[in-house]
PDB file of C-alpha atoms in Angstrom:
ATOM      1  CA  LYS A   3      33.567   7.594  22.259  1.00  0.00           C
ATOM      2  CA  GLN A   4      30.498   9.475  23.439  1.00  0.00           C
ATOM      3  CA  THR A   5      29.608  11.083  20.097  1.00  0.00           C
ATOM      4  CA  THR A   6      31.962   9.399  17.591  1.00  0.00           C
ATOM      5  CA  VAL A   7      33.199   5.953  16.620  1.00  0.00           C
ATOM      6  CA  ASP A   8      36.818   5.159  15.720  1.00  0.00           C
ATOM      7  CA  PHE A   9      37.490   2.280  13.332  1.00  0.00           C
ATOM      8  CA  ILE A  10      40.928   0.659  13.497  1.00  0.00           C
ATOM      9  CA  ILE A  11      41.678  -0.929  10.112  1.00  0.00           C
ATOM     10  CA  ASP A  12      43.694  -4.062  10.846  1.00  0.00           C
ATOM     11  CA  ILE A  13      44.293  -5.012   7.204  1.00  0.00           C
ATOM     12  CA  PRO A  14      47.265  -3.127   5.675  1.00  0.00           C
ATOM     13  CA  TYR A  15      46.596  -1.414   2.341  1.00  0.00           C
ATOM     14  CA  SER A  16      48.914   0.162  -0.221  1.00  0.00           C
ATOM     15  CA  ILE A  17      47.254   3.142  -1.873  1.00  0.00           C
ATOM     16  CA  LYS A  18      48.745   4.352  -5.147  1.00  0.00           C
ATOM     17  CA  SER A  19      49.518   8.045  -5.550  1.00  0.00           C
ATOM     18  CA  ASP A  20      47.520   8.337  -8.783  1.00  0.00           C
ATOM     19  CA  ASN A  21      44.827  10.778  -7.628  1.00  0.00           C
ATOM     20  CA  LYS A  22      42.130   8.053  -7.798  1.00  0.00           C
ATOM     21  CA  SER A  23      39.639   6.989  -5.155  1.00  0.00           C
ATOM     22  CA  TYR A  24      39.959   3.544  -3.597  1.00  0.00           C
ATOM     23  CA  ALA A  25      37.533   1.621  -1.397  1.00  0.00           C
ATOM     24  CA  VAL A  26      38.928  -0.406   1.477  1.00  0.00           C
ATOM     25  CA  ASP A  27      37.245  -2.756   3.934  1.00  0.00           C
ATOM     26  CA  MET A  28      37.044  -1.232   7.395  1.00  0.00           C
ATOM     27  CA  ASP A  29      35.591  -4.307   9.079  1.00  0.00           C
ATOM     28  CA  ASN A  30      33.622  -7.485   8.427  1.00  0.00           C
ATOM     29  CA  TYR A  31      30.665  -8.689  10.482  1.00  0.00           C
ATOM     30  CA  LYS A  32      28.700 -11.912  10.328  1.00  0.00           C
ATOM     31  CA  LEU A  33      25.137 -11.118  11.349  1.00  0.00           C
ATOM     32  CA  SER A  34      22.365 -13.597  12.021  1.00  0.00           C
ATOM     33  CA  ALA A  35      19.116 -12.774  10.239  1.00  0.00           C
ATOM     34  CA  ASN A  36      15.605 -14.083   9.847  1.00  0.00           C
ATOM     35  CA  TYR A  37      14.334 -13.963   6.288  1.00  0.00           C
ATOM     36  CA  LYS A  38      10.766 -13.277   5.202  1.00  0.00           C
ATOM     37  CA  TYR A  39       9.250 -12.820   1.779  1.00  0.00           C
ATOM     38  CA  ILE A  40       6.796  -9.928   1.468  1.00  0.00           C
ATOM     39  CA  ALA A  41       4.284  -9.661  -1.369  1.00  0.00           C
ATOM     40  CA  VAL A  42       1.447  -7.264  -2.207  1.00  0.00           C
ATOM     41  CA  PRO A  43      -0.007  -8.947  -5.310  1.00  0.00           C
ATOM     42  CA  LYS A  44      -2.621  -6.219  -5.766  1.00  0.00           C
ATOM     43  CA  VAL A  45       0.324  -3.996  -6.706  1.00  0.00           C
ATOM     44  CA  ASP A  46       3.118  -6.364  -7.799  1.00  0.00           C
ATOM     45  CA  LYS A  47       3.155 -10.144  -8.295  1.00  0.00           C
ATOM     46  CA  ASP A  48       6.842 -10.438  -7.335  1.00  0.00           C
ATOM     47  CA  ALA A  49       7.940 -11.263  -3.801  1.00  0.00           C
ATOM     48  CA  PHE A  50      10.564  -9.186  -1.997  1.00  0.00           C
ATOM     49  CA  LEU A  51      13.020 -10.804   0.398  1.00  0.00           C
ATOM     50  CA  ILE A  52      13.477  -8.928   3.680  1.00  0.00           C
ATOM     51  CA  ALA A  53      16.249  -9.698   6.178  1.00  0.00           C
ATOM     52  CA  HIS A  54      15.345  -9.049   9.834  1.00  0.00           C
ATOM     53  CA  ILE A  55      18.497  -8.443  11.907  1.00  0.00           C
ATOM     54  CA  THR A  56      18.404  -8.244  15.715  1.00  0.00           C
ATOM     55  CA  ASP A  57      21.132  -6.952  18.066  1.00  0.00           C
ATOM     56  CA  TRP A  58      22.470  -4.748  15.278  1.00  0.00           C
ATOM     57  CA  GLU A  59      23.243  -1.812  17.584  1.00  0.00           C
ATOM     58  CA  GLN A  60      26.487  -3.362  18.859  1.00  0.00           C
ATOM     59  CA  TYR A  61      28.175  -3.063  15.449  1.00  0.00           C
ATOM     60  CA  ASN A  62      28.161   0.754  15.142  1.00  0.00           C
ATOM     61  CA  LEU A  63      26.831   0.647  11.594  1.00  0.00           C
ATOM     62  CA  LEU A  64      26.931   3.858   9.587  1.00  0.00           C
ATOM     63  CA  GLU A  65      23.967   5.320   7.727  1.00  0.00           C
ATOM     64  CA  GLY A  66      24.213   5.603   3.978  1.00  0.00           C
ATOM     65  CA  GLU A  67      24.029   3.703   0.719  1.00  0.00           C
ATOM     66  CA  ALA A  68      24.826   0.000   0.908  1.00  0.00           C
ATOM     67  CA  ASN A  69      25.549  -2.620  -1.735  1.00  0.00           C
ATOM     68  CA  ILE A  70      23.501  -5.777  -1.244  1.00  0.00           C
ATOM     69  CA  PHE A  71      24.810  -9.249  -2.093  1.00  0.00           C
ATOM     70  CA  PHE A  72      22.640 -12.324  -1.658  1.00  0.00           C
ATOM     71  CA  GLU A  73      23.805 -15.895  -2.283  1.00  0.00           C
ATOM     72  CA  ASP A  74      27.092 -14.446  -3.614  1.00  0.00           C
ATOM     73  CA  THR A  75      25.226 -12.381  -6.207  1.00  0.00           C
ATOM     74  CA  TYR A  76      24.994  -8.599  -6.320  1.00  0.00           C
ATOM     75  CA  VAL A  77      21.310  -7.682  -6.181  1.00  0.00           C
ATOM     76  CA  GLY A  78      21.497  -3.885  -5.993  1.00  0.00           C
ATOM     77  CA  LYS A  79      21.733  -0.975  -3.600  1.00  0.00           C
ATOM     78  CA  THR A  80      19.718  -0.021  -0.558  1.00  0.00           C
ATOM     79  CA  LEU A  81      19.695   2.853   1.903  1.00  0.00           C
ATOM     80  CA  LEU A  82      20.833   1.910   5.381  1.00  0.00           C
ATOM     81  CA  ASP A  83      18.619   4.192   7.447  1.00  0.00           C
ATOM     82  CA  LEU A  84      19.105   3.605  11.157  1.00  0.00           C
ATOM     83  CA  ARG A  85      16.981   6.492  12.410  1.00  0.00           C
ATOM     84  CA  TYR A  86      13.751   4.484  12.435  1.00  0.00           C
ATOM     85  CA  ALA A  87      15.204   1.047  13.170  1.00  0.00           C
ATOM     86  CA  LYS A  88      14.278  -0.179  16.625  1.00  0.00           C
ATOM     87  CA  ASP A  89      15.143  -3.604  18.020  1.00  0.00           C
ATOM     88  CA  THR A  90      15.135  -5.110  14.519  1.00  0.00           C
ATOM     89  CA  LEU A  91      16.901  -3.753  11.447  1.00  0.00           C
ATOM     90  CA  LYS A  92      15.122  -4.593   8.192  1.00  0.00           C
ATOM     91  CA  LEU A  93      17.022  -4.786   4.908  1.00  0.00           C
ATOM     92  CA  SER A  94      15.413  -5.393   1.537  1.00  0.00           C
ATOM     93  CA  LEU A  95      17.333  -7.893  -0.589  1.00  0.00           C
ATOM     94  CA  GLY A  96      15.239  -7.173  -3.670  1.00  0.00           C
ATOM     95  CA  ARG A  97      12.932  -9.267  -5.813  1.00  0.00           C
ATOM     96  CA  ASP A  98      13.127 -13.036  -5.990  1.00  0.00           C
ATOM     97  CA  LYS A  99      11.635 -14.391  -9.209  1.00  0.00           C
ATOM     98  CA  ASN A 100      11.532 -17.895  -7.718  1.00  0.00           C
ATOM     99  CA  VAL A 101       8.653 -16.916  -5.436  1.00  0.00           C
ATOM    100  CA  THR A 102       5.562 -15.531  -7.156  1.00  0.00           C
ATOM    101  CA  VAL A 103       1.994 -14.622  -6.266  1.00  0.00           C
ATOM    102  CA  GLU A 104      -0.821 -14.439  -8.807  1.00  0.00           C
ATOM    103  CA  ARG A 105      -3.978 -12.525  -7.883  1.00  0.00           C
ATOM    104  CA  GLU A 106      -6.864 -13.670 -10.052  1.00  0.00           C
ATOM    105  CA  GLN A 107     -10.437 -12.452  -9.928  1.00  0.00           C
ATOM    106  CA  VAL A 108     -12.986 -15.244  -9.576  1.00  0.00           C
ATOM    107  CA  LYS A 109     -15.608 -14.056 -12.047  1.00  0.00           C
ATOM    108  CA  SER A 110     -18.179 -16.669 -11.101  1.00  0.00           C
ATOM    109  CA  PHE A 111     -18.425 -15.104  -7.615  1.00  0.00           C
ATOM    110  CA  THR A 112     -18.117 -11.487  -8.753  1.00  0.00           C
ATOM    111  CA  THR A 113     -21.652 -10.134  -8.986  1.00  0.00           C
ATOM    112  CA  LYS A 114     -23.718  -6.958  -8.831  1.00  0.00           C
ATOM    113  CA  GLN A 115     -27.409  -7.039  -7.878  1.00  0.00           C
ATOM    114  CA  PHE A 116     -30.208  -4.776  -6.674  1.00  0.00           C
ATOM    115  CA  ILE A 117     -32.080  -5.546  -3.459  1.00  0.00           C
ATOM    116  CA  GLY A 118     -34.886  -3.051  -2.907  1.00  0.00           C
ATOM    117  CA  ASN A 119     -33.308   0.396  -2.741  1.00  0.00           C
ATOM    118  CA  LYS A 120     -29.875  -1.116  -2.161  1.00  0.00           C
ATOM    119  CA  LYS A 121     -27.137  -2.252  -4.502  1.00  0.00           C
ATOM    120  CA  GLU A 122     -24.871  -5.144  -3.519  1.00  0.00           C
ATOM    121  CA  GLU A 123     -21.534  -5.884  -5.157  1.00  0.00           C
ATOM    122  CA  THR A 124     -19.568  -9.044  -4.441  1.00  0.00           C
ATOM    123  CA  LYS A 125     -15.883  -9.433  -5.220  1.00  0.00           C
ATOM    124  CA  ALA A 126     -13.851 -12.635  -5.080  1.00  0.00           C
ATOM    125  CA  TRP A 127     -10.136 -13.215  -5.625  1.00  0.00           C
ATOM    126  CA  SER A 128      -7.796 -16.187  -5.574  1.00  0.00           C
ATOM    127  CA  LEU A 129      -4.177 -15.663  -4.576  1.00  0.00           C
ATOM    128  CA  ILE A 130      -1.920 -18.419  -5.892  1.00  0.00           C
ATOM    129  CA  VAL A 131       1.529 -18.655  -4.301  1.00  0.00           C
ATOM    130  CA  LYS A 132       4.330 -20.661  -5.907  1.00  0.00           C
ATOM    131  CA  ASN A 133       7.651 -21.488  -4.259  1.00  0.00           C
ATOM    132  CA  ASN A 134      10.091 -22.610  -6.950  1.00  0.00           C
ATOM    133  CA  LYS A 135      13.048 -22.514  -4.575  1.00  0.00           C
ATOM    134  CA  SER A 136      14.782 -25.562  -3.131  1.00  0.00           C
ATOM    135  CA  GLN A 137      14.058 -24.610   0.491  1.00  0.00           C
ATOM    136  CA  LYS A 138      11.072 -23.777   2.663  1.00  0.00           C
ATOM    137  CA  VAL A 139      10.421 -20.048   3.012  1.00  0.00           C
ATOM    138  CA  ASN A 140       8.456 -17.831   5.384  1.00  0.00           C
ATOM    139  CA  MET A 141       6.123 -15.484   3.550  1.00  0.00           C
ATOM    140  CA  ILE A 142       3.741 -12.623   4.282  1.00  0.00           C
ATOM    141  CA  ILE A 143       1.083 -11.542   1.804  1.00  0.00           C
ATOM    142  CA  PHE A 144      -0.898  -8.332   2.186  1.00  0.00           C
ATOM    143  CA  ASP A 145      -4.244  -7.457   0.628  1.00  0.00           C
ATOM    144  CA  GLN A 146      -7.138  -5.232   1.605  1.00  0.00           C
ATOM    145  CA  VAL A 147     -10.911  -5.135   1.888  1.00  0.00           C
ATOM    146  CA  PRO A 148     -13.066  -1.983   1.843  1.00  0.00           C
ATOM    147  CA  VAL A 149     -13.692  -0.101   5.083  1.00  0.00           C
ATOM    148  CA  SER A 150     -16.960   1.772   5.569  1.00  0.00           C
ATOM    149  CA  THR A 151     -17.220   4.946   7.624  1.00  0.00           C
ATOM    150  CA  LEU A 152     -20.913   5.442   6.806  1.00  0.00           C
ATOM    151  CA  GLU A 153     -23.823   3.636   8.408  1.00  0.00           C
ATOM    152  CA  GLU A 154     -25.588   3.269   5.047  1.00  0.00           C
ATOM    153  CA  ILE A 155     -22.669   1.345   3.526  1.00  0.00           C
ATOM    154  CA  LYS A 156     -22.176  -2.197   4.825  1.00  0.00           C
ATOM    155  CA  VAL A 157     -19.124  -4.390   4.161  1.00  0.00           C
ATOM    156  CA  ASN A 158     -19.422  -8.124   4.700  1.00  0.00           C
ATOM    157  CA  ILE A 159     -16.336 -10.333   4.584  1.00  0.00           C
ATOM    158  CA  ALA A 160     -17.240 -13.836   3.433  1.00  0.00           C
ATOM    159  CA  GLU A 161     -13.810 -15.520   3.115  1.00  0.00           C
ATOM    160  CA  ILE A 162     -10.197 -14.636   4.015  1.00  0.00           C
ATOM    161  CA  SER A 163      -8.673 -18.160   4.288  1.00  0.00           C
ATOM    162  CA  GLY A 164      -7.446 -17.762   7.853  1.00  0.00           C
ATOM    163  CA  ALA A 165      -5.793 -14.369   7.360  1.00  0.00           C
ATOM    164  CA  LYS A 166      -5.575 -11.682  10.023  1.00  0.00           C
ATOM    165  CA  HIS A 167      -7.968  -8.795   9.417  1.00  0.00           C
ATOM    166  CA  ASP A 168      -7.376  -5.257  10.663  1.00  0.00           C
ATOM    167  CA  THR A 169     -10.863  -3.812  11.017  1.00  0.00           C
ATOM    168  CA  ASP A 170      -9.586  -0.215  11.157  1.00  0.00           C
ATOM    169  CA  THR A 171      -7.569  -0.248   7.924  1.00  0.00           C
ATOM    170  CA  GLY A 172      -9.101  -3.220   6.111  1.00  0.00           C
ATOM    171  CA  GLU A 173      -5.663  -4.839   5.838  1.00  0.00           C
ATOM    172  CA  ILE A 174      -5.625  -8.578   5.187  1.00  0.00           C
ATOM    173  CA  LYS A 175      -2.432 -10.414   6.180  1.00  0.00           C
ATOM    174  CA  TRP A 176      -1.401 -14.019   5.565  1.00  0.00           C
ATOM    175  CA  ASP A 177       1.745 -15.153   7.427  1.00  0.00           C
ATOM    176  CA  PHE A 178       2.786 -18.714   6.554  1.00  0.00           C
ATOM    177  CA  TYR A 179       5.504 -21.144   5.479  1.00  0.00           C
ATOM    178  CA  ILE A 180       5.551 -22.754   2.061  1.00  0.00           C
ATOM    179  CA  ASP A 181       7.582 -25.848   1.178  1.00  0.00           C
ATOM    180  CA  PRO A 182       9.919 -26.208  -1.821  1.00  0.00           C
ATOM    181  CA  LYS A 183       8.051 -26.518  -5.133  1.00  0.00           C
ATOM    182  CA  GLU A 184       4.739 -26.125  -3.297  1.00  0.00           C
ATOM    183  CA  THR A 185       1.743 -24.108  -4.476  1.00  0.00           C
ATOM    184  CA  LYS A 186      -0.781 -22.625  -2.058  1.00  0.00           C
ATOM    185  CA  THR A 187      -4.072 -20.873  -2.763  1.00  0.00           C
ATOM    186  CA  PHE A 188      -5.832 -18.312  -0.567  1.00  0.00           C
ATOM    187  CA  ASP A 189      -9.342 -17.000  -1.167  1.00  0.00           C
ATOM    188  CA  LEU A 190     -10.590 -13.490  -0.549  1.00  0.00           C
ATOM    189  CA  LYS A 191     -14.286 -12.730  -0.886  1.00  0.00           C
ATOM    190  CA  TYR A 192     -16.363  -9.791   0.334  1.00  0.00           C
ATOM    191  CA  SER A 193     -19.502  -7.871  -0.528  1.00  0.00           C
ATOM    192  CA  VAL A 194     -20.511  -4.230  -0.193  1.00  0.00           C
ATOM    193  CA  LYS A 195     -24.140  -3.124   0.162  1.00  0.00           C
ATOM    194  CA  TYR A 196     -24.964   0.541  -0.373  1.00  0.00           C
ATOM    195  CA  PRO A 197     -27.828   2.801  -1.589  1.00  0.00           C
ATOM    196  CA  LYS A 198     -28.364   2.434  -5.322  1.00  0.00           C
ATOM    197  CA  SER A 199     -28.370   6.229  -5.628  1.00  0.00           C
ATOM    198  CA  LYS A 200     -24.642   6.202  -4.844  1.00  0.00           C
ATOM    199  CA  THR A 201     -21.829   5.288  -7.211  1.00  0.00           C
ATOM    200  CA  LEU A 202     -18.926   3.403  -5.621  1.00  0.00           C
ATOM    201  CA  ILE A 203     -15.791   1.904  -7.124  1.00  0.00           C
ATOM    202  CA  ILE A 204     -15.328  -1.453  -5.398  1.00  0.00           C
ATOM    203  CA  GLU A 205     -11.961  -3.205  -5.695  1.00  0.00           C
TER     204      GLU A 205
END
């Protein structure tokens, strides 16, 4: 209808008169989804599996709490919030311990030196991705480099291993596929030059 949706439950149910609540299936849908792993190793080394579902509007889904099952295993609850979903509905299927990302500081390239009245700090990181699953997966890794809003502070990016760099936010994004049992390494290296009279925390 214009403002409501009626669900006709085709499966007959017998509900006992015992003053208890019962859950019944209203309908079943098989939805096609694209799966991506998302990781922010600066915050958490685990990868989170996200299902991207298109053409979801035709199913008249209801907002609210949803139980998530993946590979026939209950993985937890999520909130089905349709207010901000556009052409693609994104559902988090939780952590997958079979895909990990280690973020290690490369100390041999991490330096601090004085050049005239300037101080220059260099930071270097290695991101090591391991896919212990039996299938190829699509993965996105996010990191970040500093962003300067002052003329006297200069940021130089030396290495991002082919990642996309958002110059406004400093976001670094790797979008790639990784084969079963494969390990990949990405390098992130940048330096910040600023007046030695200032104190900055560079990460």
